[in-house]
Short mmCIF file of C-alpha atoms in Angstrom, two decimals:
data_model
loop_
_atom_site.label_atom_id
_atom_site.label_comp_id
_atom_site.label_asym_id
_atom_site.label_seq_id
_atom_site.Cartn_x
_atom_site.Cartn_y
_atom_site.Cartn_z
CA TYR A 20 -13.22 1.47 18.96
CA SER A 21 -14.31 -1.48 16.82
CA LYS A 22 -11.98 -3.11 14.32
CA ASP A 23 -13.79 -1.35 11.48
CA ASP A 24 -13.30 2.04 13.12
CA ARG A 25 -9.64 1.35 13.80
CA SER A 26 -9.09 0.19 10.23
CA ASP A 27 -10.78 3.29 8.81
CA ARG A 28 -8.77 5.60 11.06
CA ALA A 29 -5.52 3.86 10.10
CA LEU A 30 -6.23 4.07 6.37
CA HIS A 31 -7.28 7.71 6.59
CA GLY A 32 -4.17 8.56 8.57
CA VAL A 33 -1.61 6.57 6.62
CA GLY A 34 -3.27 6.31 3.21
CA PRO A 35 -2.40 9.78 1.90
CA ALA A 36 1.27 9.32 2.84
CA LEU A 37 1.38 5.93 1.12
CA ILE A 38 -0.21 7.32 -2.02
CA THR A 39 2.08 10.37 -2.16
CA THR A 40 5.20 8.28 -1.64
CA THR A 41 4.10 5.81 -4.30
CA ARG A 42 3.45 8.58 -6.81
CA ILE A 43 6.91 10.05 -6.23
CA LEU A 44 8.66 6.67 -6.52
CA VAL A 45 6.74 5.65 -9.64
CA ALA A 46 7.56 8.98 -11.30
CA ALA A 47 11.24 8.59 -10.38
CA PHE A 48 11.45 5.04 -11.72
CA MET A 49 9.54 5.94 -14.87
CA SER A 50 12.23 8.53 -15.60
CA TYR A 51 14.45 5.54 -16.39
CA LEU A 52 12.39 5.16 -19.57
CA MET A 53 14.39 8.01 -21.09
CA SER A 54 17.57 5.97 -20.85
CA ASP A 55 19.13 4.60 -24.03
CA MET A 56 20.01 1.40 -22.20
CA VAL A 57 17.22 -1.12 -22.72
CA ALA A 58 18.02 -2.95 -19.48
CA LEU A 59 17.77 0.23 -17.42
CA SER A 60 14.54 1.23 -19.13
CA SER A 61 13.01 -2.21 -18.46
CA PHE A 62 14.21 -2.09 -14.87
CA GLY A 63 12.41 1.24 -14.37
CA ILE A 64 9.14 -0.26 -15.62
CA LEU A 65 9.60 -3.28 -13.39
CA LEU A 66 10.32 -1.20 -10.28
CA ALA A 67 7.44 1.22 -10.93
CA GLY A 68 5.06 -1.72 -11.34
CA ALA A 69 6.33 -3.35 -8.16
CA VAL A 70 5.90 -0.17 -6.10
CA PHE A 71 2.39 0.36 -7.48
CA THR A 72 1.47 -3.26 -6.75
CA ALA A 73 2.74 -2.83 -3.19
CA LEU A 74 0.46 0.21 -2.78
CA ILE A 75 -2.57 -1.77 -3.96
CA ALA A 76 -1.68 -4.58 -1.56
CA ASP A 77 -1.24 -2.14 1.33
CA LEU A 78 -4.57 -0.44 0.73
CA PHE A 79 -6.77 -3.43 -0.13
CA LEU A 80 -5.15 -6.81 0.53
CA LEU A 81 -3.58 -6.14 3.93
CA PRO A 82 -6.78 -4.92 5.67
CA ALA A 83 -8.72 -7.86 4.23
CA LEU A 84 -6.12 -10.33 5.48
CA ILE A 85 -6.06 -8.74 8.93
CA PHE A 86 -9.83 -9.13 9.23
CA LYS A 87 -9.91 -12.62 7.73
CA LEU A 88 -7.03 -14.04 9.78
CA ARG A 89 -7.95 -12.11 12.95
CA ALA A 90 -4.34 -11.07 13.28
CA PHE A 91 -4.87 -9.17 16.53
CA GLY A 92 -7.09 -11.66 18.30
CA PRO A 93 -10.84 -11.78 18.78
CA GLU A 94 -12.93 -8.64 19.15
CA GLN A 95 -13.62 -7.84 22.79
CA ALA A 96 -16.97 -6.53 23.92
CA SER A 97 -16.79 -2.98 25.22
CA SER A 98 -17.98 -2.47 28.77
#
């Protein structure tokens, strides 16, 4: 498999789990908005934003960095 194929297979395999987990965590942290404590409410927004940002980085930034930095060495010609 080429690097593009491996990257596509990895994202299709792991992507749905990442998205589902992120949705659950964001919903849980956004429930803190119902708190009367301003600090807890703000903390929920902060955590939800951080988890969502991590998802965006996992889906878009990480694959780009792997390709750009050639993290797993040079591509080998198939025989």
